[in-house]
């Protein structure tokens, strides 16, 4: 499994001599241990309807609090898990937690999205095992959205990816393209994919509205999504000015620190579905 993991992420963990440093080895051991002991946590960030600040769903984000390393960011340990062939085990634990949280906290009855890594998509048993796992918890596939990055959509595997996404959709999962605009997927490929939503990458949102190029890119993505009949959600909204810009541009949903950081599930128990 590890060999099909993201090529561009590999070298991050190797020094220029190709040798691992002691720190990297310690991190590897710690991650294996954390998975064995099921120490990873999950936080939830609300997805919001921008005109009324009502919550329409949540994104589940994995968290790793290590006794000595402290809070290790997913952007560093997810690639490591990919490299070590541990991403399926990690993802399974995240989904276990999401299902438990849905069953014991409700999460307002709203859809929850989970992030999918590239090597999961090349795993032939992926859809079957996802469905089996949800069944164990009696959680409907309609409750779960899968977020795939553009880098998951390897052109050489276009046909296999198409089959898998079609199957996932048929099983009731909603599908979205994460970090949209940062990858290289051709528009003709994208148009054929059975997806529901594009998530505009945070990098295009953070300098709105002053950055003219970013503004044009955001508008172009919104226009394209409309033309293709896709939903759009803007990631990383931090200011009311960004929210207003997006609303005026016809973007109806968003996520970001302006509304809420990712929080533990217990904080959602006291949350109404409106954020003020
Ligand atoms: P992502 O899926 O694009 O998730 C959005 C990231 O942006 C999250 O970082 C979130 O905390 C952060 N974020 C949200 N709103 C704002 C904002 O307003 N400003 C800023 N500066 N950041 C914001 P996080 O949790 O560190 O996750 C980073 C990435 O790690 C995720 O990007 C995703 O690609 C990956 N990841 C996280 N959890 C999982 C998981 O369970 N499985 C897999 N395969 N990948 C995961
Ligand atoms: Mg995501
Ligand atoms: Mg993203
Ligand atoms: Mg990301």
mmCIF file of N, CA and C in Angstrom, residues 123-219:
data_model
loop_
_atom_site.group_PDB
_atom_site.id
_atom_site.type_symbol
_atom_site.label_atom_id
_atom_site.label_comp_id
_atom_site.label_asym_id
_atom_site.label_seq_id
_atom_site.Cartn_x
_atom_site.Cartn_y
_atom_site.Cartn_z
ATOM 1 N N UNK A 123 -7.037 1.279 -3.259
ATOM 2 C CA UNK A 123 -7.281 0.033 -2.544
ATOM 3 C C UNK A 123 -8.602 -0.553 -3.037
ATOM 4 N N UNK A 124 -8.561 -1.734 -3.685
ATOM 5 C CA UNK A 124 -9.765 -2.287 -4.312
ATOM 6 C C UNK A 124 -10.904 -2.570 -3.331
ATOM 7 N N UNK A 125 -10.581 -2.802 -2.045
ATOM 8 C CA UNK A 125 -11.646 -3.104 -1.085
ATOM 9 C C UNK A 125 -12.206 -1.881 -0.379
ATOM 10 N N UNK A 126 -11.793 -0.694 -0.821
ATOM 11 C CA UNK A 126 -12.122 0.531 -0.083
ATOM 12 C C UNK A 126 -13.622 0.716 0.164
ATOM 13 N N UNK A 127 -14.393 0.692 -0.902
ATOM 14 C CA UNK A 127 -15.830 0.961 -0.781
ATOM 15 C C UNK A 127 -16.519 -0.095 0.083
ATOM 16 N N UNK A 128 -16.175 -1.340 -0.183
ATOM 17 C CA UNK A 128 -16.796 -2.438 0.557
ATOM 18 C C UNK A 128 -16.527 -2.318 2.058
ATOM 19 N N UNK A 129 -15.252 -2.010 2.403
ATOM 20 C CA UNK A 129 -14.914 -1.940 3.826
ATOM 21 C C UNK A 129 -15.527 -0.719 4.508
ATOM 22 N N UNK A 130 -15.584 0.394 3.778
ATOM 23 C CA UNK A 130 -16.259 1.577 4.323
ATOM 24 C C UNK A 130 -17.705 1.247 4.674
ATOM 25 N N UNK A 131 -18.399 0.618 3.734
ATOM 26 C CA UNK A 131 -19.816 0.303 3.939
ATOM 27 C C UNK A 131 -19.990 -0.649 5.117
ATOM 28 N N UNK A 132 -19.103 -1.645 5.201
ATOM 29 C CA UNK A 132 -19.196 -2.613 6.290
ATOM 30 C C UNK A 132 -18.998 -1.919 7.638
ATOM 31 N N UNK A 133 -18.014 -1.016 7.665
ATOM 32 C CA UNK A 133 -17.718 -0.302 8.914
ATOM 33 C C UNK A 133 -18.922 0.544 9.368
ATOM 34 N N UNK A 134 -19.538 1.251 8.427
ATOM 35 C CA UNK A 134 -20.687 2.081 8.781
ATOM 36 C C UNK A 134 -21.857 1.220 9.262
ATOM 37 N N UNK A 135 -22.027 0.072 8.614
ATOM 38 C CA UNK A 135 -23.101 -0.837 8.973
ATOM 39 C C UNK A 135 -22.969 -1.304 10.424
ATOM 40 N N UNK A 136 -21.706 -1.578 10.817
ATOM 41 C CA UNK A 136 -21.452 -2.003 12.197
ATOM 42 C C UNK A 136 -21.988 -0.997 13.199
ATOM 43 N N UNK A 137 -21.941 0.271 12.831
ATOM 44 C CA UNK A 137 -22.399 1.331 13.734
ATOM 45 C C UNK A 137 -23.826 1.772 13.429
ATOM 46 N N UNK A 138 -24.396 1.140 12.408
ATOM 47 C CA UNK A 138 -25.734 1.529 12.000
ATOM 48 C C UNK A 138 -25.803 3.005 11.580
ATOM 49 N N UNK A 139 -24.736 3.479 10.952
ATOM 50 C CA UNK A 139 -24.696 4.852 10.437
ATOM 51 C C UNK A 139 -24.896 4.786 8.923
ATOM 52 N N UNK A 140 -25.824 5.607 8.421
ATOM 53 C CA UNK A 140 -26.123 5.590 6.993
ATOM 54 C C UNK A 140 -25.000 6.242 6.178
ATOM 55 N N UNK A 141 -24.758 5.686 4.992
ATOM 56 C CA UNK A 141 -23.750 6.287 4.109
ATOM 57 C C UNK A 141 -24.134 7.720 3.739
ATOM 58 N N UNK A 142 -25.441 8.004 3.753
ATOM 59 C CA UNK A 142 -25.889 9.364 3.404
ATOM 60 C C UNK A 142 -25.403 10.406 4.407
ATOM 61 N N UNK A 143 -25.022 9.924 5.569
ATOM 62 C CA UNK A 143 -24.570 10.819 6.621
ATOM 63 C C UNK A 143 -23.113 11.231 6.410
ATOM 64 N N UNK A 144 -22.408 10.516 5.532
ATOM 65 C CA UNK A 144 -20.950 10.692 5.404
ATOM 66 C C UNK A 144 -20.585 11.265 4.039
ATOM 67 N N UNK A 145 -19.760 12.304 4.082
ATOM 68 C CA UNK A 145 -19.202 12.862 2.854
ATOM 69 C C UNK A 145 -17.714 12.538 2.815
ATOM 70 N N UNK A 146 -17.207 12.222 1.640
ATOM 71 C CA UNK A 146 -15.779 11.916 1.493
ATOM 72 C C UNK A 146 -15.101 13.080 0.779
ATOM 73 N N UNK A 147 -14.044 13.609 1.396
ATOM 74 C CA UNK A 147 -13.282 14.700 0.790
ATOM 75 C C UNK A 147 -12.008 14.139 0.161
ATOM 76 N N UNK A 148 -11.910 14.287 -1.153
ATOM 77 C CA UNK A 148 -10.725 13.813 -1.876
ATOM 78 C C UNK A 148 -9.985 15.024 -2.395
ATOM 79 N N UNK A 149 -8.665 15.026 -2.293
ATOM 80 C CA UNK A 149 -7.940 16.139 -2.896
ATOM 81 C C UNK A 149 -7.739 15.848 -4.376
ATOM 82 N N UNK A 150 -7.413 16.906 -5.124
ATOM 83 C CA UNK A 150 -7.151 16.709 -6.552
ATOM 84 C C UNK A 150 -6.006 15.730 -6.766
ATOM 85 N N UNK A 151 -5.067 15.700 -5.820
ATOM 86 C CA UNK A 151 -3.914 14.797 -5.996
ATOM 87 C C UNK A 151 -4.321 13.327 -5.890
ATOM 88 N N UNK A 152 -5.538 13.078 -5.357
ATOM 89 C CA UNK A 152 -6.063 11.707 -5.356
ATOM 90 C C UNK A 152 -6.420 11.258 -6.762
ATOM 91 N N UNK A 153 -6.643 12.231 -7.636
ATOM 92 C CA UNK A 153 -7.176 11.910 -8.955
ATOM 93 C C UNK A 153 -6.049 11.732 -9.954
ATOM 94 N N UNK A 154 -5.323 10.636 -9.796
ATOM 95 C CA UNK A 154 -4.168 10.376 -10.656
ATOM 96 C C UNK A 154 -4.636 10.073 -12.078
ATOM 97 N N UNK A 155 -4.179 10.864 -13.057
ATOM 98 C CA UNK A 155 -4.677 10.708 -14.426
ATOM 99 C C UNK A 155 -4.518 9.289 -14.964
ATOM 100 N N UNK A 156 -3.407 8.610 -14.633
ATOM 101 C CA UNK A 156 -3.191 7.248 -15.167
ATOM 102 C C UNK A 156 -4.251 6.279 -14.647
ATOM 103 N N UNK A 157 -4.913 6.673 -13.546
ATOM 104 C CA UNK A 157 -5.911 5.767 -12.990
ATOM 105 C C UNK A 157 -7.316 6.313 -13.156
ATOM 106 N N UNK A 158 -7.476 7.134 -14.176
ATOM 107 C CA UNK A 158 -8.753 7.815 -14.373
ATOM 108 C C UNK A 158 -9.931 6.844 -14.416
ATOM 109 N N UNK A 159 -9.767 5.741 -15.157
ATOM 110 C CA UNK A 159 -10.885 4.806 -15.311
ATOM 111 C C UNK A 159 -11.229 4.128 -13.989
ATOM 112 N N UNK A 160 -10.184 3.678 -13.272
ATOM 113 C CA UNK A 160 -10.397 3.018 -11.984
ATOM 114 C C UNK A 160 -11.014 3.996 -10.984
ATOM 115 N N UNK A 161 -10.542 5.231 -10.984
ATOM 116 C CA UNK A 161 -11.082 6.240 -10.083
ATOM 117 C C UNK A 161 -12.550 6.503 -10.387
ATOM 118 N N UNK A 162 -12.837 6.602 -11.666
ATOM 119 C CA UNK A 162 -14.218 6.827 -12.094
ATOM 120 C C UNK A 162 -15.132 5.714 -11.594
ATOM 121 N N UNK A 163 -14.690 4.475 -11.739
ATOM 122 C CA UNK A 163 -15.495 3.337 -11.278
ATOM 123 C C UNK A 163 -15.719 3.409 -9.775
ATOM 124 N N UNK A 164 -14.628 3.693 -9.038
ATOM 125 C CA UNK A 164 -14.729 3.742 -7.579
ATOM 126 C C UNK A 164 -15.679 4.858 -7.129
ATOM 127 N N UNK A 165 -15.505 6.046 -7.698
ATOM 128 C CA UNK A 165 -16.352 7.168 -7.265
ATOM 129 C C UNK A 165 -17.818 6.901 -7.605
ATOM 130 N N UNK A 166 -18.043 6.280 -8.756
ATOM 131 C CA UNK A 166 -19.412 5.933 -9.148
ATOM 132 C C UNK A 166 -20.020 4.953 -8.143
ATOM 133 N N UNK A 167 -19.214 3.979 -7.726
ATOM 134 C CA UNK A 167 -19.672 2.994 -6.740
ATOM 135 C C UNK A 167 -19.966 3.661 -5.393
ATOM 136 N N UNK A 168 -19.061 4.542 -4.963
ATOM 137 C CA UNK A 168 -19.255 5.233 -3.681
ATOM 138 C C UNK A 168 -20.536 6.064 -3.713
ATOM 139 N N UNK A 169 -20.735 6.759 -4.811
ATOM 140 C CA UNK A 169 -21.928 7.580 -4.989
ATOM 141 C C UNK A 169 -23.183 6.718 -4.942
ATOM 142 N N UNK A 170 -23.114 5.550 -5.611
ATOM 143 C CA UNK A 170 -24.245 4.634 -5.650
ATOM 144 C C UNK A 170 -24.583 4.137 -4.243
ATOM 145 N N UNK A 171 -23.556 3.955 -3.433
ATOM 146 C CA UNK A 171 -23.757 3.495 -2.057
ATOM 147 C C UNK A 171 -24.301 4.603 -1.157
ATOM 148 N N UNK A 172 -24.343 5.835 -1.656
ATOM 149 C CA UNK A 172 -24.961 6.912 -0.886
ATOM 150 C C UNK A 172 -24.005 7.947 -0.309
ATOM 151 N N UNK A 173 -22.710 7.767 -0.527
ATOM 152 C CA UNK A 173 -21.761 8.761 -0.033
ATOM 153 C C UNK A 173 -21.832 10.028 -0.877
ATOM 154 N N UNK A 174 -21.651 11.166 -0.211
ATOM 155 C CA UNK A 174 -21.457 12.403 -0.951
ATOM 156 C C UNK A 174 -19.959 12.586 -1.161
ATOM 157 N N UNK A 175 -19.596 13.190 -2.286
ATOM 158 C CA UNK A 175 -18.177 13.311 -2.637
ATOM 159 C C UNK A 175 -17.812 14.769 -2.879
ATOM 160 N N UNK A 176 -16.683 15.191 -2.328
ATOM 161 C CA UNK A 176 -16.227 16.544 -2.638
ATOM 162 C C UNK A 176 -14.739 16.556 -2.973
ATOM 163 N N UNK A 177 -14.361 17.560 -3.738
ATOM 164 C CA UNK A 177 -12.945 17.748 -4.080
ATOM 165 C C UNK A 177 -12.382 18.818 -3.154
ATOM 166 N N UNK A 178 -11.434 18.404 -2.333
ATOM 167 C CA UNK A 178 -10.824 19.265 -1.313
ATOM 168 C C UNK A 178 -9.695 20.082 -1.939
ATOM 169 N N UNK A 179 -9.380 21.211 -1.322
ATOM 170 C CA UNK A 179 -8.243 22.053 -1.760
ATOM 171 C C UNK A 179 -8.337 22.363 -3.249
ATOM 172 N N UNK A 180 -9.560 22.581 -3.723
ATOM 173 C CA UNK A 180 -9.724 22.741 -5.170
ATOM 174 C C UNK A 180 -8.975 23.971 -5.684
ATOM 175 N N UNK A 181 -8.314 23.791 -6.823
ATOM 176 C CA UNK A 181 -7.559 24.877 -7.448
ATOM 177 C C UNK A 181 -6.064 24.726 -7.260
ATOM 178 N N UNK A 182 -5.659 23.835 -6.357
ATOM 179 C CA UNK A 182 -4.229 23.672 -6.099
ATOM 180 C C UNK A 182 -3.634 22.503 -6.882
ATOM 181 N N UNK A 183 -4.480 21.689 -7.487
ATOM 182 C CA UNK A 183 -3.982 20.509 -8.196
ATOM 183 C C UNK A 183 -3.954 20.733 -9.690
ATOM 184 N N UNK A 184 -3.901 19.650 -10.414
ATOM 185 C CA UNK A 184 -3.738 19.777 -11.858
ATOM 186 C C UNK A 184 -4.810 19.040 -12.630
ATOM 187 N N UNK A 185 -5.929 18.712 -11.982
ATOM 188 C CA UNK A 185 -6.921 17.923 -12.703
ATOM 189 C C UNK A 185 -7.481 18.743 -13.862
ATOM 190 N N UNK A 186 -7.566 18.114 -15.010
ATOM 191 C CA UNK A 186 -8.081 18.830 -16.172
ATOM 192 C C UNK A 186 -9.583 19.001 -16.008
ATOM 193 N N UNK A 187 -10.079 20.078 -16.581
ATOM 194 C CA UNK A 187 -11.499 20.357 -16.420
ATOM 195 C C UNK A 187 -12.352 19.304 -17.102
ATOM 196 N N UNK A 188 -11.842 18.726 -18.182
ATOM 197 C CA UNK A 188 -12.650 17.711 -18.880
ATOM 198 C C UNK A 188 -12.773 16.440 -18.024
ATOM 199 N N UNK A 189 -11.717 16.124 -17.281
ATOM 200 C CA UNK A 189 -11.755 14.984 -16.356
ATOM 201 C C UNK A 189 -12.725 15.278 -15.230
ATOM 202 N N UNK A 190 -12.553 16.453 -14.651
ATOM 203 C CA UNK A 190 -13.389 16.864 -13.528
ATOM 204 C C UNK A 190 -14.875 16.798 -13.880
ATOM 205 N N UNK A 191 -15.169 17.257 -15.089
ATOM 206 C CA UNK A 191 -16.552 17.318 -15.532
ATOM 207 C C UNK A 191 -17.196 15.936 -15.544
ATOM 208 N N UNK A 192 -16.386 14.913 -15.793
ATOM 209 C CA UNK A 192 -16.935 13.555 -15.893
ATOM 210 C C UNK A 192 -17.076 12.873 -14.543
ATOM 211 N N UNK A 193 -16.422 13.420 -13.515
ATOM 212 C CA UNK A 193 -16.439 12.755 -12.211
ATOM 213 C C UNK A 193 -17.783 12.934 -11.505
ATOM 214 N N UNK A 194 -18.258 11.874 -10.847
ATOM 215 C CA UNK A 194 -19.542 11.963 -10.144
ATOM 216 C C UNK A 194 -19.393 12.614 -8.777
ATOM 217 N N UNK A 195 -19.068 13.904 -8.748
ATOM 218 C CA UNK A 195 -18.864 14.581 -7.471
ATOM 219 C C UNK A 195 -19.976 15.597 -7.209
ATOM 220 N N UNK A 196 -20.106 15.966 -5.938
ATOM 221 C CA UNK A 196 -21.165 16.889 -5.531
ATOM 222 C C UNK A 196 -20.653 18.306 -5.325
ATOM 223 N N UNK A 197 -19.448 18.415 -4.760
ATOM 224 C CA UNK A 197 -19.010 19.713 -4.224
ATOM 225 C C UNK A 197 -17.541 19.994 -4.516
ATOM 226 N N UNK A 198 -17.237 21.264 -4.792
ATOM 227 C CA UNK A 198 -15.851 21.720 -4.845
ATOM 228 C C UNK A 198 -15.570 22.546 -3.602
ATOM 229 N N UNK A 199 -14.450 22.279 -2.955
ATOM 230 C CA UNK A 199 -14.040 23.096 -1.813
ATOM 231 C C UNK A 199 -12.920 24.027 -2.265
ATOM 232 N N UNK A 200 -13.199 25.325 -2.331
ATOM 233 C CA UNK A 200 -12.180 26.278 -2.785
ATOM 234 C C UNK A 200 -11.065 26.339 -1.752
ATOM 235 N N UNK A 201 -9.835 26.109 -2.193
ATOM 236 C CA UNK A 201 -8.712 26.050 -1.262
ATOM 237 C C UNK A 201 -8.528 27.369 -0.517
ATOM 238 N N UNK A 202 -8.110 27.212 0.727
ATOM 239 C CA UNK A 202 -7.882 28.365 1.617
ATOM 240 C C UNK A 202 -6.926 29.398 1.036
ATOM 241 N N UNK A 203 -5.967 28.944 0.227
ATOM 242 C CA UNK A 203 -4.968 29.884 -0.307
ATOM 243 C C UNK A 203 -5.597 30.949 -1.206
ATOM 244 N N UNK A 204 -6.757 30.644 -1.801
ATOM 245 C CA UNK A 204 -7.428 31.642 -2.642
ATOM 246 C C UNK A 204 -8.337 32.551 -1.823
ATOM 247 N N UNK A 205 -8.610 32.169 -0.581
ATOM 248 C CA UNK A 205 -9.546 32.914 0.263
ATOM 249 C C UNK A 205 -8.808 33.913 1.154
ATOM 250 N N UNK A 206 -7.593 33.536 1.578
ATOM 251 C CA UNK A 206 -6.949 34.275 2.671
ATOM 252 C C UNK A 206 -6.670 35.735 2.324
ATOM 253 N N UNK A 207 -6.452 36.069 1.048
ATOM 254 C CA UNK A 207 -6.158 37.469 0.709
ATOM 255 C C UNK A 207 -7.319 38.177 0.036
ATOM 256 N N UNK A 208 -8.486 37.572 0.113
ATOM 257 C CA UNK A 208 -9.681 38.245 -0.418
ATOM 258 C C UNK A 208 -10.017 39.426 0.494
ATOM 259 N N UNK A 209 -10.518 40.541 -0.027
ATOM 260 C CA UNK A 209 -10.747 40.798 -1.447
ATOM 261 C C UNK A 209 -9.624 41.608 -2.092
ATOM 262 N N UNK A 210 -8.588 41.937 -1.318
ATOM 263 C CA UNK A 210 -7.543 42.845 -1.827
ATOM 264 C C UNK A 210 -6.742 42.251 -2.976
ATOM 265 N N UNK A 211 -6.462 40.971 -2.898
ATOM 266 C CA UNK A 211 -5.680 40.339 -3.951
ATOM 267 C C UNK A 211 -6.562 40.117 -5.185
ATOM 268 N N UNK A 212 -6.268 40.875 -6.224
ATOM 269 C CA UNK A 212 -7.108 40.881 -7.419
ATOM 270 C C UNK A 212 -7.099 39.514 -8.117
ATOM 271 N N UNK A 213 -5.934 38.886 -8.187
ATOM 272 C CA UNK A 213 -5.857 37.583 -8.854
ATOM 273 C C UNK A 213 -6.670 36.528 -8.110
ATOM 274 N N UNK A 214 -6.503 36.505 -6.791
ATOM 275 C CA UNK A 214 -7.259 35.542 -5.998
ATOM 276 C C UNK A 214 -8.760 35.785 -6.131
ATOM 277 N N UNK A 215 -9.141 37.053 -6.161
ATOM 278 C CA UNK A 215 -10.562 37.375 -6.331
ATOM 279 C C UNK A 215 -11.071 36.801 -7.644
ATOM 280 N N UNK A 216 -10.284 36.991 -8.710
ATOM 281 C CA UNK A 216 -10.696 36.495 -10.024
ATOM 282 C C UNK A 216 -10.763 34.962 -10.034
ATOM 283 N N UNK A 217 -9.808 34.330 -9.359
ATOM 284 C CA UNK A 217 -9.808 32.858 -9.312
ATOM 285 C C UNK A 217 -11.040 32.352 -8.566
ATOM 286 N N UNK A 218 -11.342 32.980 -7.435
ATOM 287 C CA UNK A 218 -12.527 32.572 -6.667
ATOM 288 C C UNK A 218 -13.787 32.728 -7.519
ATOM 289 N N UNK A 219 -13.882 33.861 -8.218
ATOM 290 C CA UNK A 219 -15.054 34.088 -9.076
ATOM 291 C C UNK A 219 -15.119 33.053 -10.198
#
